[in-house]
Each structure stands twice: as C-alpha cells, then as structure tokens.
mmCIF file of C-alpha atoms and ligand atoms in Angstrom:
data_model
loop_
_atom_site.group_PDB
_atom_site.id
_atom_site.type_symbol
_atom_site.label_atom_id
_atom_site.label_comp_id
_atom_site.label_asym_id
_atom_site.label_seq_id
_atom_site.Cartn_x
_atom_site.Cartn_y
_atom_site.Cartn_z
ATOM 1 C CA UNK B 1358 16.690 25.211 -3.484
ATOM 2 C CA UNK B 1359 20.125 23.716 -2.879
ATOM 3 C CA UNK B 1360 20.710 22.061 -6.221
ATOM 4 C CA UNK B 1361 23.931 20.418 -5.180
ATOM 5 C CA UNK B 1362 22.025 17.947 -3.044
ATOM 6 C CA UNK B 1363 20.458 16.481 -6.191
ATOM 7 C CA UNK B 1364 23.629 16.169 -8.234
ATOM 8 C CA UNK B 1365 25.320 12.949 -7.216
ATOM 9 C CA UNK B 1366 23.776 10.662 -9.830
ATOM 10 C CA UNK B 1367 24.743 12.827 -12.798
ATOM 11 C CA UNK B 1368 28.469 13.134 -12.172
ATOM 12 C CA UNK B 1369 28.608 9.436 -11.380
ATOM 13 C CA UNK B 1370 27.030 8.553 -14.702
ATOM 14 C CA UNK B 1371 28.550 11.142 -16.999
ATOM 15 C CA UNK B 1372 32.149 11.468 -15.953
ATOM 16 C CA UNK B 1373 34.504 8.645 -16.737
ATOM 17 C CA UNK B 1374 37.390 8.832 -14.290
ATOM 18 C CA UNK B 1375 40.466 6.671 -14.885
ATOM 19 C CA UNK B 1376 40.260 3.221 -13.339
ATOM 20 C CA UNK B 1377 40.523 3.324 -9.548
ATOM 21 C CA UNK B 1378 40.265 7.124 -9.353
ATOM 22 C CA UNK B 1379 36.549 7.567 -8.774
ATOM 23 C CA UNK B 1380 37.203 9.504 -5.589
ATOM 24 C CA UNK B 1381 39.021 12.249 -7.479
ATOM 25 C CA UNK B 1382 35.844 13.472 -9.183
ATOM 26 C CA UNK B 1383 35.885 17.144 -8.118
ATOM 27 C CA UNK B 1384 32.137 17.565 -8.519
ATOM 28 C CA UNK B 1385 31.436 14.973 -5.912
ATOM 29 C CA UNK B 1386 32.633 15.088 -2.308
ATOM 30 C CA UNK B 1387 33.431 11.662 -0.896
ATOM 31 C CA UNK B 1388 30.693 11.931 1.740
ATOM 32 C CA UNK B 1389 28.110 12.336 -0.976
ATOM 33 C CA UNK B 1390 29.262 9.325 -2.892
ATOM 34 C CA UNK B 1391 29.063 7.248 0.255
ATOM 35 C CA UNK B 1392 25.617 8.626 0.913
ATOM 36 C CA UNK B 1393 24.502 7.906 -2.626
ATOM 37 C CA UNK B 1394 25.747 4.370 -2.357
ATOM 38 C CA UNK B 1395 23.956 3.707 0.903
ATOM 39 C CA UNK B 1396 20.782 5.340 -0.415
ATOM 40 C CA UNK B 1397 20.876 3.080 -3.453
ATOM 41 C CA UNK B 1398 21.515 0.067 -1.247
ATOM 42 C CA UNK B 1399 18.564 1.029 0.950
ATOM 43 C CA UNK B 1400 16.357 1.510 -2.102
ATOM 44 C CA UNK B 1401 17.395 -1.883 -3.410
ATOM 45 C CA UNK B 1402 16.567 -3.563 -0.112
ATOM 46 C CA UNK B 1403 13.256 -1.691 0.003
ATOM 47 C CA UNK B 1404 12.188 -2.863 -3.446
ATOM 48 C CA UNK B 1405 13.144 -6.445 -2.649
ATOM 49 C CA UNK B 1406 10.857 -6.258 0.384
ATOM 50 C CA UNK B 1407 8.069 -4.733 -1.676
ATOM 51 C CA UNK B 1408 8.451 -7.398 -4.350
ATOM 52 C CA UNK B 1409 8.291 -10.159 -1.745
ATOM 53 C CA UNK B 1410 5.276 -8.610 -0.036
ATOM 54 C CA UNK B 1411 3.283 -7.944 -3.180
ATOM 55 C CA UNK B 1412 3.814 -11.391 -4.665
ATOM 56 C CA UNK B 1413 1.381 -13.025 -2.246
ATOM 57 C CA UNK B 1414 -1.780 -10.913 -2.763
ATOM 58 C CA UNK B 1415 -1.588 -11.183 -6.532
ATOM 59 C CA UNK B 1416 -1.472 -14.959 -6.294
ATOM 60 C CA UNK B 1417 -4.242 -15.188 -3.699
ATOM 61 C CA UNK B 1418 -6.752 -12.697 -5.096
ATOM 62 C CA UNK B 1419 -9.658 -14.335 -6.879
ATOM 63 C CA UNK B 1420 -9.812 -13.508 -10.587
ATOM 64 C CA UNK B 1421 -12.482 -11.050 -11.649
ATOM 65 C CA UNK B 1422 -15.369 -12.440 -13.702
ATOM 66 C CA UNK B 1423 -15.377 -11.741 -17.430
ATOM 67 C CA UNK B 1424 -17.875 -8.862 -17.127
ATOM 68 C CA UNK B 1425 -15.973 -7.301 -14.198
ATOM 69 C CA UNK B 1426 -12.743 -7.484 -16.146
ATOM 70 C CA UNK B 1427 -14.145 -5.146 -18.782
ATOM 71 C CA UNK B 1428 -15.070 -2.482 -16.247
ATOM 72 C CA UNK B 1429 -12.354 0.169 -15.797
ATOM 73 C CA UNK B 1430 -13.924 1.326 -12.504
ATOM 74 C CA UNK B 1431 -13.650 -2.160 -10.957
ATOM 75 C CA UNK B 1432 -10.138 -2.674 -12.319
ATOM 76 C CA UNK B 1433 -9.041 0.619 -10.764
ATOM 77 C CA UNK B 1434 -10.743 -0.339 -7.494
ATOM 78 C CA UNK B 1435 -8.977 -3.672 -7.489
ATOM 79 C CA UNK B 1436 -5.622 -2.005 -8.112
ATOM 80 C CA UNK B 1437 -6.192 0.432 -5.225
ATOM 81 C CA UNK B 1438 -7.295 -2.349 -2.855
ATOM 82 C CA UNK B 1439 -4.532 -4.810 -3.753
ATOM 83 C CA UNK B 1440 -1.574 -2.577 -4.536
ATOM 84 C CA UNK B 1441 -2.115 0.770 -2.811
ATOM 85 C CA UNK B 1442 -4.350 0.320 0.264
ATOM 86 C CA UNK B 1443 -3.047 -3.239 0.829
ATOM 87 C CA UNK B 1444 -6.355 -4.029 2.534
ATOM 88 C CA UNK B 1445 -5.653 -7.778 2.452
ATOM 89 C CA UNK B 1446 -2.730 -7.402 4.859
ATOM 90 C CA UNK B 1447 -5.305 -7.119 7.648
ATOM 91 C CA UNK B 1448 -8.631 -8.144 6.123
ATOM 92 C CA UNK B 1449 -7.607 -11.530 4.632
ATOM 93 C CA UNK B 1450 -6.861 -14.592 6.758
ATOM 94 C CA UNK B 1451 -3.672 -16.617 6.246
ATOM 95 C CA UNK B 1452 -2.998 -20.315 6.580
ATOM 96 C CA UNK B 1453 -0.390 -21.859 8.923
ATOM 97 C CA UNK B 1454 2.339 -21.071 6.371
ATOM 98 C CA UNK B 1455 1.378 -17.388 6.382
ATOM 99 C CA UNK B 1456 -0.107 -17.520 2.880
ATOM 100 C CA UNK B 1457 -3.423 -15.860 2.105
ATOM 101 C CA UNK B 1458 -6.372 -18.245 1.959
ATOM 102 C CA UNK B 1459 -7.757 -17.645 -1.506
ATOM 103 C CA UNK B 1460 -11.320 -18.704 -0.738
ATOM 104 C CA UNK B 1461 -11.463 -16.215 2.155
ATOM 105 C CA UNK B 1462 -9.972 -13.218 0.303
ATOM 106 C CA UNK B 1463 -10.977 -10.010 2.172
ATOM 107 C CA UNK B 1464 -13.462 -11.955 4.275
ATOM 108 C CA UNK B 1465 -12.076 -10.778 7.621
ATOM 109 C CA UNK B 1466 -9.212 -11.967 9.831
ATOM 110 C CA UNK B 1467 -7.801 -11.982 13.338
ATOM 111 C CA UNK B 1468 -4.702 -9.793 13.168
ATOM 112 C CA UNK B 1469 -1.392 -11.652 13.441
ATOM 113 C CA UNK B 1470 0.240 -8.721 15.288
ATOM 114 C CA UNK B 1471 -0.474 -6.429 18.241
ATOM 115 C CA UNK B 1472 0.811 -3.167 19.745
ATOM 116 C CA UNK B 1473 3.684 -3.170 22.222
ATOM 117 C CA UNK B 1474 2.120 -0.362 24.308
ATOM 118 C CA UNK B 1475 -1.461 0.077 25.573
ATOM 119 C CA UNK B 1476 -3.533 1.902 22.934
ATOM 120 C CA UNK B 1477 -6.942 1.702 21.278
ATOM 121 C CA UNK B 1478 -6.837 -1.420 19.125
ATOM 122 C CA UNK B 1479 -9.047 -3.832 17.259
ATOM 123 C CA UNK B 1480 -7.571 -7.345 17.213
ATOM 124 C CA UNK B 1481 -9.895 -8.305 14.338
ATOM 125 C CA UNK B 1482 -10.346 -6.806 10.865
ATOM 126 C CA UNK B 1483 -13.960 -7.442 9.753
ATOM 127 C CA UNK B 1484 -14.993 -8.811 6.340
ATOM 128 C CA UNK B 1485 -14.929 -6.175 3.582
ATOM 129 C CA UNK B 1486 -15.733 -8.369 0.549
ATOM 130 C CA UNK B 1487 -19.203 -7.089 -0.404
ATOM 131 C CA UNK B 1488 -18.912 -4.330 2.254
ATOM 132 C CA UNK B 1489 -21.556 -5.892 4.523
ATOM 133 C CA UNK B 1490 -21.760 -2.966 6.986
ATOM 134 C CA UNK B 1491 -22.240 -0.104 4.514
ATOM 135 C CA UNK B 1492 -24.078 0.845 1.369
ATOM 136 C CA UNK B 1493 -22.127 2.298 -1.531
ATOM 137 C CA UNK B 1494 -22.666 5.913 -0.530
ATOM 138 C CA UNK B 1495 -21.668 5.291 3.095
ATOM 139 C CA UNK B 1496 -18.565 3.389 2.008
ATOM 140 C CA UNK B 1497 -17.461 6.241 -0.254
ATOM 141 C CA UNK B 1498 -17.855 8.712 2.628
ATOM 142 C CA UNK B 1499 -15.943 6.335 4.947
ATOM 143 C CA UNK B 1500 -13.044 5.969 2.516
ATOM 144 C CA UNK B 1501 -12.894 9.726 1.862
ATOM 145 C CA UNK B 1502 -13.074 10.900 5.486
ATOM 146 C CA UNK B 1503 -11.919 7.947 7.598
ATOM 147 C CA UNK B 1504 -15.172 8.201 9.616
ATOM 148 C CA UNK B 1505 -18.069 5.721 9.726
ATOM 149 C CA UNK B 1506 -21.595 6.887 8.739
ATOM 150 C CA UNK B 1507 -22.401 7.494 12.447
ATOM 151 C CA UNK B 1508 -19.341 9.760 12.822
ATOM 152 C CA UNK B 1509 -17.244 7.294 14.827
ATOM 153 C CA UNK B 1510 -13.715 6.361 13.787
ATOM 154 C CA UNK B 1511 -12.473 2.799 13.363
ATOM 155 C CA UNK B 1512 -9.832 1.748 15.874
ATOM 156 C CA UNK B 1513 -6.209 1.221 14.875
ATOM 157 C CA UNK B 1514 -4.653 -0.382 13.041
ATOM 158 C CA UNK B 1515 -7.365 0.460 10.463
ATOM 159 C CA UNK B 1516 -5.816 3.419 8.619
ATOM 160 C CA UNK B 1517 -7.977 6.528 8.302
ATOM 161 C CA UNK B 1518 -7.931 6.643 4.545
ATOM 162 C CA UNK B 1519 -8.447 9.938 2.700
ATOM 163 C CA UNK B 1520 -9.068 8.646 -0.797
ATOM 164 C CA UNK B 1521 -10.165 11.146 -3.437
ATOM 165 C CA UNK B 1522 -13.860 10.863 -4.347
ATOM 166 C CA UNK B 1523 -13.020 9.048 -7.609
ATOM 167 C CA UNK B 1524 -10.712 6.585 -5.888
ATOM 168 C CA UNK B 1525 -13.188 6.011 -3.027
ATOM 169 C CA UNK B 1526 -15.920 5.220 -5.568
ATOM 170 C CA UNK B 1527 -13.631 2.756 -7.366
ATOM 171 C CA UNK B 1528 -12.623 0.994 -4.117
ATOM 172 C CA UNK B 1529 -16.220 0.812 -2.852
ATOM 173 C CA UNK B 1530 -17.544 -0.439 -6.206
ATOM 174 C CA UNK B 1531 -14.859 -3.125 -6.397
ATOM 175 C CA UNK B 1532 -15.460 -4.314 -2.809
ATOM 176 C CA UNK B 1533 -19.251 -4.375 -3.383
ATOM 177 C CA UNK B 1534 -18.680 -6.443 -6.538
ATOM 178 C CA UNK B 1535 -16.944 -9.129 -4.429
ATOM 179 C CA UNK B 1536 -20.188 -9.736 -2.548
ATOM 180 C CA UNK B 1537 -22.107 -10.795 -5.637
HETATM 181 C C1 HEC V 457 -3.280 -2.374 9.058
HETATM 182 C C2 HEC V 457 -4.507 -3.133 9.020
HETATM 183 C C3 HEC V 457 -5.607 -2.690 8.109
HETATM 184 C C4 HEC V 457 -5.503 -2.317 6.792
HETATM 185 C C5 HEC V 457 -4.268 -2.249 5.913
HETATM 186 C C6 HEC V 457 -6.842 -2.016 6.353
HETATM 187 N N1 HEC V 457 -7.725 -2.217 7.369
HETATM 188 FE FE1 HEC V 457 -9.721 -1.888 7.313
HETATM 189 N N2 HEC V 457 -9.882 -2.390 9.290
HETATM 190 C C7 HEC V 457 -8.855 -2.839 10.075
HETATM 191 C C8 HEC V 457 -9.361 -3.091 11.403
HETATM 192 C C9 HEC V 457 -8.545 -3.622 12.558
HETATM 193 C C10 HEC V 457 -10.730 -2.761 11.399
HETATM 194 C C11 HEC V 457 -11.701 -2.807 12.570
HETATM 195 C C12 HEC V 457 -11.694 -1.454 13.250
HETATM 196 C C13 HEC V 457 -12.658 -1.392 14.413
HETATM 197 O O1 HEC V 457 -13.445 -2.321 14.610
HETATM 198 O O2 HEC V 457 -12.638 -0.392 15.147
HETATM 199 C C14 HEC V 457 -11.024 -2.319 10.034
HETATM 200 C C15 HEC V 457 -12.274 -1.918 9.618
HETATM 201 C C16 HEC V 457 -12.608 -1.668 8.290
HETATM 202 C C17 HEC V 457 -13.949 -1.453 7.799
HETATM 203 C C18 HEC V 457 -15.214 -1.573 8.645
HETATM 204 C C19 HEC V 457 -15.755 -0.294 9.101
HETATM 205 C C20 HEC V 457 -16.994 -0.609 9.922
HETATM 206 O O3 HEC V 457 -16.870 -0.533 11.145
HETATM 207 O O4 HEC V 457 -18.018 -0.969 9.350
HETATM 208 C C21 HEC V 457 -13.870 -1.239 6.457
HETATM 209 C C22 HEC V 457 -15.008 -0.976 5.479
HETATM 210 C C23 HEC V 457 -12.472 -1.310 6.104
HETATM 211 N N3 HEC V 457 -11.733 -1.579 7.239
HETATM 212 C C24 HEC V 457 -11.979 -1.155 4.838
HETATM 213 C C25 HEC V 457 -10.638 -1.216 4.508
HETATM 214 C C26 HEC V 457 -10.149 -0.997 3.172
HETATM 215 C C27 HEC V 457 -11.024 -0.718 1.959
HETATM 216 C C28 HEC V 457 -8.800 -1.106 3.235
HETATM 217 C C29 HEC V 457 -7.795 -0.913 2.123
HETATM 218 C C30 HEC V 457 -7.998 0.223 1.221
HETATM 219 C C31 HEC V 457 -8.450 -1.405 4.615
HETATM 220 N N4 HEC V 457 -9.592 -1.465 5.347
HETATM 221 C C32 HEC V 457 -7.155 -1.595 5.076
HETATM 222 C C33 HEC V 457 -7.549 -2.995 9.695
HETATM 223 C C34 HEC V 457 -7.015 -2.638 8.464
#
C-alpha cells in the first residue's frame, strides 16, 4: 500500500509552520495540499446536501406507536427504510412544494423524474406501507435477492437491494407494521 497517499491530514494538523509558510512543509507536496483542500470542500458540500435531503423524511414520517417504539427490530427497520434505503424518495408522494405528505407516507407515488434515454422504467412506485403485494417471507426474499417471489425483477429505478437476512427481516417487519 502506498502510505503517502493517506498522509496529508496528519502533517497539516501536527506541524506548526510559521505564519504564511504553510507551503514549505516538506512532508506535503503542494499538489497534495490542494487536493486535500478540494476533497474537504467536496465532503463539506456533500454533507450539506445529505443534511438537506434527510431533514424532510424525518419530519414527514409518522411516529411509531408506543408498543412499536419498544421493539428493536422495528426501530432498526425504520432506520434502514428512512436513512439507508431512502425508500420514501420514490414511494412517498409530495405536495406542490415538494414536501412529503405525512398522511401518505410510503403509500405509493408517481415519480417526479424520468430517464433521459429509452430504458426499462416504471413511472410509479407502488405503496409499500403494509407491503400489500407480499407476505413477510416473500418480502424478506425480495429484499435479499432483488427478485420478486415469481422470479421477475422490478423495473428501474427500483434498486435491486441485497440486504442481509437480518436487515431484510427488520425492513419487512417495519413495513408490515405500517399496515396495521
Ligand atoms: C429510486 C426509487 C426507488 C427507491 C429509492 C425505492 N424504490 Fe421500491 N420501487 C420503485 C419503483 C419504481 C417500483 C416499481 C417497479 C416495477 O413496477 O417494476 C418499486 C417497487 C417496489 C416494491 C414492489 C415489488 C412488487 O412488485 O410487488 C417493493 C416491495 C419496494 N419497491 C420496496 C422498496 C423498499 C423497501 C425500498 C427502500 C429500502 C425501496 N423500495 C426503495 C422505486 C424505488
């Protein structure tokens, strides 16, 4: 492994060059410092985007009932649905301001975007609250393999998820619990 490629942060933090002489740090070629700076800038921009994007689902998601809130399986499922799989991005409808409609959380939506080239595509994401098209076992298989019970694959932009068995069980249990 080329260790030098991982060094920039350390010299920057540990060495204390005289004012205005940062570029004379021998451990750090100028190109690397520039790269580090632009990487950090990109990371900053990325996290701002993430923060903006994740603010909406948290506000729109219905609160779990008291009993559900005690269940670690459902809490994990909710976390995976809302913060990892981001299922609401496609499966929850938005109002005219682009905000999620709380009462229709995960109840299916027409997609607000489309491909720029011809390709297989589903313009609608069906309801997944309560998982109306699958039983628990089928849903776990679907989330683990990306294939429906009959072996067919959902059209894009539905991602072909490959959740671990434990995660698939948590997601399926949480979505089923929304149908009650
Ligand atoms: C980028 C958009 C998008 C995201 C994100 C997304 N889906 Fe989908 N999903 C779709 C679309 C579109 C379909 C319909 C596909 C079709 O009809 O071929 C679909 C279909 C489904 C189906 C129905 C399968 C069937 O035919 O019965 C389930 C269940 C599902 N998604 C679950 C999820 C879960 C759970 C997540 C998050 C972990 C998720 N989806 C994230 C777009 C998305």
